[in-house]
JSON list of C-alpha atoms and ligand atoms in Angstrom, two decimals:
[
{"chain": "D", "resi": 1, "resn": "UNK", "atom": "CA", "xyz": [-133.60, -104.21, 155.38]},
{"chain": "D", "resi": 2, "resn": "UNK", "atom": "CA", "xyz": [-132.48, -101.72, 153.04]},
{"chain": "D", "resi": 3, "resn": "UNK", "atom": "CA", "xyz": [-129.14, -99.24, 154.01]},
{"chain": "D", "resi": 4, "resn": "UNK", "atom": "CA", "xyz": [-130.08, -96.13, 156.16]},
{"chain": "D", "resi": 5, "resn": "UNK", "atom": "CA", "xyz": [-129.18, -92.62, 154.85]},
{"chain": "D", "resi": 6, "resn": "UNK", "atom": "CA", "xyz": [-125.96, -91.17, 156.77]},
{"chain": "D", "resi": 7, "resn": "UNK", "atom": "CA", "xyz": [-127.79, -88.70, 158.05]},
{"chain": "D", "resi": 8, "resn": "UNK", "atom": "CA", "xyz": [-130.18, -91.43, 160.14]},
{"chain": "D", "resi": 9, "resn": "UNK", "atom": "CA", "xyz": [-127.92, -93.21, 161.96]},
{"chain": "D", "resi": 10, "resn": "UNK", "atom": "CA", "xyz": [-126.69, -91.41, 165.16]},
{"chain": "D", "resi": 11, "resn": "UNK", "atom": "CA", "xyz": [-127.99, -89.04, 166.97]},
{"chain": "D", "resi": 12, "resn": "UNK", "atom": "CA", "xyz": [-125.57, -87.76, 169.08]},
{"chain": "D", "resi": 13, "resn": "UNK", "atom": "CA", "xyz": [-123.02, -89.27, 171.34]},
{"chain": "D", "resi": 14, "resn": "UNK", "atom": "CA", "xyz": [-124.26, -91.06, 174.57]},
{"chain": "D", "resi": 15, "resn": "UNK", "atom": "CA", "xyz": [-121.52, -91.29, 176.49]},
{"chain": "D", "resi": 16, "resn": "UNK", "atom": "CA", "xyz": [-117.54, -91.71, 176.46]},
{"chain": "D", "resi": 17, "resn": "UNK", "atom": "CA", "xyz": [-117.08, -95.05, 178.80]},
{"chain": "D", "resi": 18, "resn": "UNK", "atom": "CA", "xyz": [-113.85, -94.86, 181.59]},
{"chain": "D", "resi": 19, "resn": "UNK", "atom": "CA", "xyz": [-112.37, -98.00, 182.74]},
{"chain": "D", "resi": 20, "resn": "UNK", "atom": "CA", "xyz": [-111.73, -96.80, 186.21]},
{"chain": "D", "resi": 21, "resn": "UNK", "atom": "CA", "xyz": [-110.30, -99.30, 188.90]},
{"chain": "D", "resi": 22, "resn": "UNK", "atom": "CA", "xyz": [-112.73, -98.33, 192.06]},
{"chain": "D", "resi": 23, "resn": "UNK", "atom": "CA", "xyz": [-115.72, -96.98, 191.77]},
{"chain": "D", "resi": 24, "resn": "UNK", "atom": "CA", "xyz": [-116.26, -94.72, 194.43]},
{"chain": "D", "resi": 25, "resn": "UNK", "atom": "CA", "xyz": [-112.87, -93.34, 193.97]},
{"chain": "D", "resi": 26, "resn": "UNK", "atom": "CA", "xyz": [-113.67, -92.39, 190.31]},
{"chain": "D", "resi": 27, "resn": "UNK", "atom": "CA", "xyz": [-117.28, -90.95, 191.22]},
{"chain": "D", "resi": 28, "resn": "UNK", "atom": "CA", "xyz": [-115.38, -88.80, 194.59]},
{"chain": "D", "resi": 29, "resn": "UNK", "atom": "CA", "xyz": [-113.09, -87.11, 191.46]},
{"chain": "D", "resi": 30, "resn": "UNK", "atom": "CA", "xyz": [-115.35, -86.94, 188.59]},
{"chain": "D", "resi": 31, "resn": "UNK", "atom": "CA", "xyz": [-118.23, -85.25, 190.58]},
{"chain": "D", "resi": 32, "resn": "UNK", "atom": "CA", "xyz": [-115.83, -83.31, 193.68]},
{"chain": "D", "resi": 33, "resn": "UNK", "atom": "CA", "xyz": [-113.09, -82.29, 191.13]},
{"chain": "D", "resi": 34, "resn": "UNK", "atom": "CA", "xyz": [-115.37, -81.91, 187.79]},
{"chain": "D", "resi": 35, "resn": "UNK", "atom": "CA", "xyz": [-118.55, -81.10, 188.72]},
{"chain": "D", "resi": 36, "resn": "UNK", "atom": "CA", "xyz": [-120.54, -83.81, 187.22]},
{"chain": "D", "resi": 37, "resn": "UNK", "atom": "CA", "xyz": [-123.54, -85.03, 189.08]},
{"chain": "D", "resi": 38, "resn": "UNK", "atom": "CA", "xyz": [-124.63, -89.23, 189.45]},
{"chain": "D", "resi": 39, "resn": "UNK", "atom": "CA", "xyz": [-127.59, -90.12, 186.83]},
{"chain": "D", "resi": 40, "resn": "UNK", "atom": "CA", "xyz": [-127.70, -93.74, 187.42]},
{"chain": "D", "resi": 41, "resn": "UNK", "atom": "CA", "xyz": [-125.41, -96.39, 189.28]},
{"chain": "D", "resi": 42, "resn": "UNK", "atom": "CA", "xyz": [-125.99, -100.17, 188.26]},
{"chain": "D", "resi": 43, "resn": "UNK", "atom": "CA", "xyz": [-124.40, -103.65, 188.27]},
{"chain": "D", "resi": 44, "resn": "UNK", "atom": "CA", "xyz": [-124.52, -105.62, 184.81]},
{"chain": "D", "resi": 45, "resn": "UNK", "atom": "CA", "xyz": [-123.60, -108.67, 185.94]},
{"chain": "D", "resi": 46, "resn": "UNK", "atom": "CA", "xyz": [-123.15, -110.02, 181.89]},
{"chain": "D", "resi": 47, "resn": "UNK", "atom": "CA", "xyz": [-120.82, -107.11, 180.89]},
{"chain": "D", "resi": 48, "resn": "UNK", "atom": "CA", "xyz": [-118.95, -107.79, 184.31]},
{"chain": "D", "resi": 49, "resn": "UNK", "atom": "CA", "xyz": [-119.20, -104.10, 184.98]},
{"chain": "D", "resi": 50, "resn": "UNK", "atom": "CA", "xyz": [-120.14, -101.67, 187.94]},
{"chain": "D", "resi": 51, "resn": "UNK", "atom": "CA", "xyz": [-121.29, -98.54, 186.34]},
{"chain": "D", "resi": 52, "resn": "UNK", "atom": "CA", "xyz": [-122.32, -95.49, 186.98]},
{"chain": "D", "resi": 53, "resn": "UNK", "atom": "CA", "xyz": [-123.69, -92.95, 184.50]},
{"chain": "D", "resi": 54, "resn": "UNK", "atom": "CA", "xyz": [-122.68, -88.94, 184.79]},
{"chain": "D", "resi": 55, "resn": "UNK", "atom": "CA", "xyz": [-124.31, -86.22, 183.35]},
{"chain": "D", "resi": 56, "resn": "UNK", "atom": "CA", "xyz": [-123.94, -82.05, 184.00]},
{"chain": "D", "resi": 57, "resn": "UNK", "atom": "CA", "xyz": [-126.15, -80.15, 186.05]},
{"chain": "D", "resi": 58, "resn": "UNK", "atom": "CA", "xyz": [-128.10, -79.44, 183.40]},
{"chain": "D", "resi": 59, "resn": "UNK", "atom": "CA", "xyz": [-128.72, -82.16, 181.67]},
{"chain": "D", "resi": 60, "resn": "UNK", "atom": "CA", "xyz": [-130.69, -82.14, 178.37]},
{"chain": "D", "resi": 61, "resn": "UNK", "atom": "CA", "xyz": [-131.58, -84.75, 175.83]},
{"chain": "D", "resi": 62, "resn": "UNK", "atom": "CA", "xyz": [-128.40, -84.17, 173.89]},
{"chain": "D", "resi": 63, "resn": "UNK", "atom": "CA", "xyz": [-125.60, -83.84, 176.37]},
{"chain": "D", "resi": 64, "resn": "UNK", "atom": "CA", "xyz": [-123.14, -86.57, 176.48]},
{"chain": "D", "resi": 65, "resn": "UNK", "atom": "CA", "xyz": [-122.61, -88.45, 179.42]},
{"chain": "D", "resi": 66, "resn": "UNK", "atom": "CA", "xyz": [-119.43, -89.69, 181.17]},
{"chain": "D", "resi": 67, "resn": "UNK", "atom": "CA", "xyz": [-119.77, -93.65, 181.95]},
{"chain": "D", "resi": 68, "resn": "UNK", "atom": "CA", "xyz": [-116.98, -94.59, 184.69]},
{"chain": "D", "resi": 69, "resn": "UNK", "atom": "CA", "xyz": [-116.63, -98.95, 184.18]},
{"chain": "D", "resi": 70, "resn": "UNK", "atom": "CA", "xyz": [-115.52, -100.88, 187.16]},
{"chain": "D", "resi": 71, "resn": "UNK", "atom": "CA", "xyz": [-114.74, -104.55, 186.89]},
{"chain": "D", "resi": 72, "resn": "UNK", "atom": "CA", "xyz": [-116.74, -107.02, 188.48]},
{"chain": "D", "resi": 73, "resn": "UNK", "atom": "CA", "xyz": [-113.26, -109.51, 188.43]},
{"chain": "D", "resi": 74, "resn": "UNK", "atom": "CA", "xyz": [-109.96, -109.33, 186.53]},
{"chain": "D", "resi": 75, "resn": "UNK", "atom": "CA", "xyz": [-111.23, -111.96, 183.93]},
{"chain": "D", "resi": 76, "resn": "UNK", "atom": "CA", "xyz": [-113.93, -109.67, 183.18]},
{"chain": "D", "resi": 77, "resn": "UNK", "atom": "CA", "xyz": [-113.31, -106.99, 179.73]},
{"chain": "D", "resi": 78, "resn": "UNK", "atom": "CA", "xyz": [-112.81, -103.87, 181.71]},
{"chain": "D", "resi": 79, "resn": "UNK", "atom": "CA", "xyz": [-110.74, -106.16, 184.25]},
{"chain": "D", "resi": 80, "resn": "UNK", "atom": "CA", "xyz": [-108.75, -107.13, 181.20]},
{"chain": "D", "resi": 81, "resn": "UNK", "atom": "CA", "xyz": [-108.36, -103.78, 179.70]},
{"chain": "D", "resi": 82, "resn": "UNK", "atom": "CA", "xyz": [-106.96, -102.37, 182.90]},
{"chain": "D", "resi": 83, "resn": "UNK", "atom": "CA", "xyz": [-104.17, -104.58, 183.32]},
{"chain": "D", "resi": 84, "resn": "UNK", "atom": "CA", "xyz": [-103.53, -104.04, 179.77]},
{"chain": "D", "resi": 85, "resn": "UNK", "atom": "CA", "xyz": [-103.28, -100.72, 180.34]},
{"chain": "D", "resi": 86, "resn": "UNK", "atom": "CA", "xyz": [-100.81, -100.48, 183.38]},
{"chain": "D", "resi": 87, "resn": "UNK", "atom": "CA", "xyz": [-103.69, -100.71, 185.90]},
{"chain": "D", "resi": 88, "resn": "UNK", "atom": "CA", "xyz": [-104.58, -97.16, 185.30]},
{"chain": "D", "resi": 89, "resn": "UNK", "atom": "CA", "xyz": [-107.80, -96.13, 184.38]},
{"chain": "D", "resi": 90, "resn": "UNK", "atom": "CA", "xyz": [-108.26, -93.91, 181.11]},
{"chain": "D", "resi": 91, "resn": "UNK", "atom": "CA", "xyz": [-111.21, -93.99, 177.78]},
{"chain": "D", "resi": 92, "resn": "UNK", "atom": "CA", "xyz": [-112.17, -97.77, 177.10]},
{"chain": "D", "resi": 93, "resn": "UNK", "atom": "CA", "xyz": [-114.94, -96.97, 174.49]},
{"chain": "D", "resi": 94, "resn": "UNK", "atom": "CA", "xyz": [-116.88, -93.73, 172.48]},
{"chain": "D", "resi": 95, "resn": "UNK", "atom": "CA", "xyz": [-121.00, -94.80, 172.86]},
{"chain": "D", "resi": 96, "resn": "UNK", "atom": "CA", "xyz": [-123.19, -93.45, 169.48]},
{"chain": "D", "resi": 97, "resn": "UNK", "atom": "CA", "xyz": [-127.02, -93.12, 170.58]},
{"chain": "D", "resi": 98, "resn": "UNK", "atom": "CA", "xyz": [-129.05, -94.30, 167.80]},
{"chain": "D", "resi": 99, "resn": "UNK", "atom": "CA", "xyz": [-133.15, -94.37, 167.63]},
{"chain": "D", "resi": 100, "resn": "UNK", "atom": "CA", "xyz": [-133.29, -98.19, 165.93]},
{"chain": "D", "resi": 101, "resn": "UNK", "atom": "CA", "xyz": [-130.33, -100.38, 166.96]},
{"chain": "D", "resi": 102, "resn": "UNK", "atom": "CA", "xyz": [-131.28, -102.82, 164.41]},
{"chain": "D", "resi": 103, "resn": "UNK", "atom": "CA", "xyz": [-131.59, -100.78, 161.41]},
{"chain": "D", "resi": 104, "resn": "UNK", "atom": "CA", "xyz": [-128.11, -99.21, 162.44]},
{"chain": "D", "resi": 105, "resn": "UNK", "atom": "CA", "xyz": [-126.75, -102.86, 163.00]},
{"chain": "D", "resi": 106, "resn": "UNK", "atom": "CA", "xyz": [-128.05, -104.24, 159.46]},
{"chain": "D", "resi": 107, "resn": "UNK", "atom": "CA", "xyz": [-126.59, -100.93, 158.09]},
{"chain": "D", "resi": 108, "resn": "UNK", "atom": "CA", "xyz": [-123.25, -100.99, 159.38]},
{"chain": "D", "resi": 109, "resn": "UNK", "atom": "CA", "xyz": [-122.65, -104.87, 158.91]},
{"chain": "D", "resi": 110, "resn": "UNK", "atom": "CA", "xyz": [-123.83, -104.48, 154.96]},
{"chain": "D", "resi": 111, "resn": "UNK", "atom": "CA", "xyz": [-120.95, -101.60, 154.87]},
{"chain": "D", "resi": 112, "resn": "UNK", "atom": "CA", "xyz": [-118.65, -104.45, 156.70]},
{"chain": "D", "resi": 113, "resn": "UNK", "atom": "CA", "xyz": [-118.40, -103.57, 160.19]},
{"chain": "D", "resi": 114, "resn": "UNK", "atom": "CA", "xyz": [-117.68, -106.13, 163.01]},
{"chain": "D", "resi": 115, "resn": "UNK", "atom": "CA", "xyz": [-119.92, -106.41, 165.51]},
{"chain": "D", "resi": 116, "resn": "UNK", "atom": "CA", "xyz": [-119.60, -108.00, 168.55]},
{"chain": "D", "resi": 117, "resn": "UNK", "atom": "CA", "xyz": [-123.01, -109.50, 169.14]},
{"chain": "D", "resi": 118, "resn": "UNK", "atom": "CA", "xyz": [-125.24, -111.44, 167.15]},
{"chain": "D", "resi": 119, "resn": "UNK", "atom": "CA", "xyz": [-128.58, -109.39, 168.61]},
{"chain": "D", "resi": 120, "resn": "UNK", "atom": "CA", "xyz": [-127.72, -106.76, 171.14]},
{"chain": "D", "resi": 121, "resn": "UNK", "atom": "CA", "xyz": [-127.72, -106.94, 174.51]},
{"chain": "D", "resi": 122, "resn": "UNK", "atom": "CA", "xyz": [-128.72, -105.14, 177.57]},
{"chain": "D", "resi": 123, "resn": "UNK", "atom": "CA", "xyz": [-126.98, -101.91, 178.41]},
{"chain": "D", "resi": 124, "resn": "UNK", "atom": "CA", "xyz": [-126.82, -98.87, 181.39]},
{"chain": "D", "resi": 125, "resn": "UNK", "atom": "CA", "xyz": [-130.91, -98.49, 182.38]},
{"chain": "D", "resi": 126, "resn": "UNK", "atom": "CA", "xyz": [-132.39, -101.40, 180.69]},
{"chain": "D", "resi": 127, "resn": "UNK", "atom": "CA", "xyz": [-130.86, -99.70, 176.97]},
{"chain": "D", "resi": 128, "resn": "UNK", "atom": "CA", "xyz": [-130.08, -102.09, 174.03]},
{"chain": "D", "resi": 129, "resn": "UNK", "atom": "CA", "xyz": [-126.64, -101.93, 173.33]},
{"chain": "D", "resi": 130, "resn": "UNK", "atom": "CA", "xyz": [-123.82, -103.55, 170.51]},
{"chain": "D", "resi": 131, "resn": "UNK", "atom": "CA", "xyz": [-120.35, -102.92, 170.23]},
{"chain": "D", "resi": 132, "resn": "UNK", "atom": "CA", "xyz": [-118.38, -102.47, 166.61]},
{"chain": "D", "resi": 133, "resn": "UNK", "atom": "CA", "xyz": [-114.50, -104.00, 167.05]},
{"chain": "D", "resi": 134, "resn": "UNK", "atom": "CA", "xyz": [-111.66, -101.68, 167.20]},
{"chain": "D", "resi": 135, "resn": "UNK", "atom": "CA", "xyz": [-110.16, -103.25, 164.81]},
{"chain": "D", "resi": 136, "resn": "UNK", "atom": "CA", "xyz": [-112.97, -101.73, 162.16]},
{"chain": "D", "resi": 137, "resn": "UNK", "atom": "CA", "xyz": [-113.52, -98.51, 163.36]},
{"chain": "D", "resi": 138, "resn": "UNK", "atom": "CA", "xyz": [-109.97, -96.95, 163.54]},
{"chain": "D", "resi": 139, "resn": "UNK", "atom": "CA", "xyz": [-108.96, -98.49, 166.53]},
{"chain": "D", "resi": 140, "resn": "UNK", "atom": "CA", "xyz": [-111.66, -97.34, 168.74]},
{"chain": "D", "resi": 141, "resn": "UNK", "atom": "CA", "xyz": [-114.14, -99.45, 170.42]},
{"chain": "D", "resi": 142, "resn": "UNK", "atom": "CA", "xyz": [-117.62, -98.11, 169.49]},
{"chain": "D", "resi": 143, "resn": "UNK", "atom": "CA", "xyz": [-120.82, -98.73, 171.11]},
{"chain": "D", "resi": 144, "resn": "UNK", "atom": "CA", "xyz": [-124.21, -98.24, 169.93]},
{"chain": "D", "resi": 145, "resn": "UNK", "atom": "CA", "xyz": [-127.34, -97.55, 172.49]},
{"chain": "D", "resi": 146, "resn": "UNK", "atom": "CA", "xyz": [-130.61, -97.49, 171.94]},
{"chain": "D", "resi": 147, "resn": "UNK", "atom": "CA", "xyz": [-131.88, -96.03, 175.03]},
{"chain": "D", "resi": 148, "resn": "UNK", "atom": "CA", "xyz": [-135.19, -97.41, 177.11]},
{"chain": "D", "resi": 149, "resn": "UNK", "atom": "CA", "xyz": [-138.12, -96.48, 175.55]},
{"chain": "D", "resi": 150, "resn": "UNK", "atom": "CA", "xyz": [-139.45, -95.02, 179.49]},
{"chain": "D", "resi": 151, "resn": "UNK", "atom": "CA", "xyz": [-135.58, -93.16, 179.51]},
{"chain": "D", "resi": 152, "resn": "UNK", "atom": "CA", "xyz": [-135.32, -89.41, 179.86]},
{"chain": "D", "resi": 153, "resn": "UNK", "atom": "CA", "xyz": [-133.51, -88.90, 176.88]},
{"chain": "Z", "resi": 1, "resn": "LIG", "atom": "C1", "xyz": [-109.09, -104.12, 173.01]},
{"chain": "Z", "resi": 1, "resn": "LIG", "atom": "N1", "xyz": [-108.59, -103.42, 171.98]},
{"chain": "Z", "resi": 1, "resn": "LIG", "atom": "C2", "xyz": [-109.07, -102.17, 172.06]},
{"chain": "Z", "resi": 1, "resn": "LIG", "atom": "C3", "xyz": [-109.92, -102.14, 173.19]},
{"chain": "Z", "resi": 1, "resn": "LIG", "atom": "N2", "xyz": [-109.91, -103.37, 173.76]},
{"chain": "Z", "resi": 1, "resn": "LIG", "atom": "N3", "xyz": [-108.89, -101.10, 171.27]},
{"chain": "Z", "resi": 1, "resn": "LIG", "atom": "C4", "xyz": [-109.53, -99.97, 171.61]},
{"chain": "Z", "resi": 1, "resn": "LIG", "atom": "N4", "xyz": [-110.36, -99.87, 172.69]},
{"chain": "Z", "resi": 1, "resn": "LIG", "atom": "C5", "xyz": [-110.56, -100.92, 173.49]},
{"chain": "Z", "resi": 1, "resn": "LIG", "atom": "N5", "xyz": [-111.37, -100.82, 174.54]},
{"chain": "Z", "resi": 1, "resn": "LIG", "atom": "C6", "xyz": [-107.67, -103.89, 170.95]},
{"chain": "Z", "resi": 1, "resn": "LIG", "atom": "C7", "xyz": [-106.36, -104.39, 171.52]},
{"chain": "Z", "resi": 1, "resn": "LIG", "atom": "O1", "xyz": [-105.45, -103.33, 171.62]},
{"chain": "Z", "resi": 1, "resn": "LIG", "atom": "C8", "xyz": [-105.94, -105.42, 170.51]},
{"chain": "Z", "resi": 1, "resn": "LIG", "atom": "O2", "xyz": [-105.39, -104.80, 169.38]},
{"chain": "Z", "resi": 1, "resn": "LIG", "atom": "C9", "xyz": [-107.27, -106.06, 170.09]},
{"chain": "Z", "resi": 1, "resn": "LIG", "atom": "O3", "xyz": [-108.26, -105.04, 170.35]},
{"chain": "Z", "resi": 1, "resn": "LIG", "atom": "C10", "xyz": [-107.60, -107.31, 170.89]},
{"chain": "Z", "resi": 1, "resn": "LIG", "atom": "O4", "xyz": [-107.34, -106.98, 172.26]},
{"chain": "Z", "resi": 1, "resn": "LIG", "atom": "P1", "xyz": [-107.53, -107.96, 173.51]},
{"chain": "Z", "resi": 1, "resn": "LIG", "atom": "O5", "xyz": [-106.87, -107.35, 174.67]},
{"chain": "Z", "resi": 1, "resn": "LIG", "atom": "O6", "xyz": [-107.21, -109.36, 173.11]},
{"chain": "Z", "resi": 1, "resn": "LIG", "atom": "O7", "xyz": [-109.04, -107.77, 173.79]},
{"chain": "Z", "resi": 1, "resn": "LIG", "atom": "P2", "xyz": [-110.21, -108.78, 173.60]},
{"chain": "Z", "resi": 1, "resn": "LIG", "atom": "O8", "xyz": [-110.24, -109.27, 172.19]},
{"chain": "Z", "resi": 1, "resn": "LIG", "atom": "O9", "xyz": [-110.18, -109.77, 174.72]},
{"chain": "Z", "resi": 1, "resn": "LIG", "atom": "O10", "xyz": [-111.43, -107.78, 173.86]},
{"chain": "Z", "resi": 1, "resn": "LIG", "atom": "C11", "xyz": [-111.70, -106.74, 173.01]},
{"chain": "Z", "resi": 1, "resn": "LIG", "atom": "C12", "xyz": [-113.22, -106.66, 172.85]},
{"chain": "Z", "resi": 1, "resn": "LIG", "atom": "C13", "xyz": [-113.80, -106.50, 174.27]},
{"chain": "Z", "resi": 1, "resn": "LIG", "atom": "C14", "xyz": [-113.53, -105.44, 171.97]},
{"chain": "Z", "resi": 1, "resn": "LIG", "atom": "C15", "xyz": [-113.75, -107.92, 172.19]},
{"chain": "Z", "resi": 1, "resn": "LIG", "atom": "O11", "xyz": [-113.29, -105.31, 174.84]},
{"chain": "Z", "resi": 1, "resn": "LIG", "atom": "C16", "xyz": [-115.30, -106.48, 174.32]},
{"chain": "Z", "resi": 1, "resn": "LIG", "atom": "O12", "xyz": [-115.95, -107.51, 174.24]},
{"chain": "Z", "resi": 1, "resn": "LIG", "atom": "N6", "xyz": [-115.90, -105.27, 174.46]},
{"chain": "Z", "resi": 1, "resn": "LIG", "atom": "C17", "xyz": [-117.35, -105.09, 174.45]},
{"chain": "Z", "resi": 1, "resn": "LIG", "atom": "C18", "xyz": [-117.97, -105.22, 175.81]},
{"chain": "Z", "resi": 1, "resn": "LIG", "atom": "C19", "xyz": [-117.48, -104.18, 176.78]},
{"chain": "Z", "resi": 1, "resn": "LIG", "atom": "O13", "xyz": [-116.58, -103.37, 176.52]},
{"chain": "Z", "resi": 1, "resn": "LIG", "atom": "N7", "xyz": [-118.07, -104.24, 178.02]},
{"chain": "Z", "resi": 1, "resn": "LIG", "atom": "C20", "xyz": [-117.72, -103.35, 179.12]},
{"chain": "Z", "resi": 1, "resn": "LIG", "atom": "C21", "xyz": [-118.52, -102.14, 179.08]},
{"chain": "Z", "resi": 1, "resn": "LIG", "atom": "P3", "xyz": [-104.18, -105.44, 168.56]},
{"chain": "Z", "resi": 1, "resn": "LIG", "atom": "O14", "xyz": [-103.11, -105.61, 169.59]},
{"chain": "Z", "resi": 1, "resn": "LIG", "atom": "O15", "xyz": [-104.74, -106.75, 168.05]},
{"chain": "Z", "resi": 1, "resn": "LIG", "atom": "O16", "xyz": [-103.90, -104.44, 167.49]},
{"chain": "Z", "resi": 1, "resn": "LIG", "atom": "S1", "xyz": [-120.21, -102.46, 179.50]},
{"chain": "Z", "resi": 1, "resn": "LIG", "atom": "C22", "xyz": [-121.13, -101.13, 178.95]},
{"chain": "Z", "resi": 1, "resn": "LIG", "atom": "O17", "xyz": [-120.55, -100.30, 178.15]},
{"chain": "Z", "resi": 1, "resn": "LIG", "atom": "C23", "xyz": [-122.44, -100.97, 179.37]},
{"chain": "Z", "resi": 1, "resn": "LIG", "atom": "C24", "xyz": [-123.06, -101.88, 180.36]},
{"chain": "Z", "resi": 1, "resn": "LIG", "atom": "C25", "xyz": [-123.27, -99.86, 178.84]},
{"chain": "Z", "resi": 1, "resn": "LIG", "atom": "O18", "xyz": [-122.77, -99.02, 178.09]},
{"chain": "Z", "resi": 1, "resn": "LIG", "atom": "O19", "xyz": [-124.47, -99.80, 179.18]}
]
């Protein structure tokens, strides 16, 4: 598969994702105290996660959306990261929508990019999603989503 032009790769950010240490806790601030509004709550059971998606009142295709990550257990990544990180919650990852998670993977490993998974995996509302290693990407841990072909956006 041949490299993808810069200009194909994203198209927008998805979300930014928030290690938070209770759920409901982090939903009672992020939509009481900053006005966002609950698109989506889910378990993924293989990430370890409880999630829940956030998006503005008035949401359209290309708003970000806040992503507030619960652990399912302490061995789990987000369980990890928080006791890495004092317990406190704060920004565990910056999520890149792309339209072809495939081309974008072949693209970004051919320019030497680490990514996490050998095919991706299954993200927030039955997306395809695949992580690139901080230790690539300037210290930030990026994901890539493809969302559901049936999703909104
Ligand atoms: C670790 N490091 C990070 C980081 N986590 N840097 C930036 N952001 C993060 N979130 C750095 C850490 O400071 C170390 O740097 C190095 O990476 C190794 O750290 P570690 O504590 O040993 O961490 P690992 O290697 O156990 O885990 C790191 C990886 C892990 C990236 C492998 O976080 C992972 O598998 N992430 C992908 C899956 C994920 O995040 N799932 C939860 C979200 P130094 O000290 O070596 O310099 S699930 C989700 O997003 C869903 C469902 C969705 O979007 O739909």
């Amino acid at each position: 598969m041949g490299a993808m032009d810069n200009t194909d790769l994203f198209v927008c950010i998805d979300h930014v994702g928030l290690a938070v240490p209770n759920l409901d806790e982090a939903i009672k601030l992020h939509t009481e105290v900053f006005g966002w509004r609950v698109l989506h709550r889910e378990t993924n059971e293989e990430q370890g996660v409880e999630e829940a998606m956030l998006g503005t009142g008035d949401q359209h295709v290309e708003n970000a959306q806040i992503q507030l990550l619960a652990p399912l257990s302490e061995q789990s990544t987000i369980g990890k990261w928080l006791a890495k990180n004092g317990g406190r919650g704060g920004i565990q990852q910056l999520a890149y929508r792309v339209k072809d998670i495939d081309a974008v993977c072949a693209t970004l490993r051919e320019r030497g990019v680490t990514l996490l998974y050998d095919e991706p995996k299954i993200g927030t509302g039955g997306s395809r999603i695949q992580f690139a290693h901080p230790k690539n990407t300037g210290g930030i841990l990026l994901e890539l989503v493809e969302p559901a072909a049936d999703a909104a956006h």
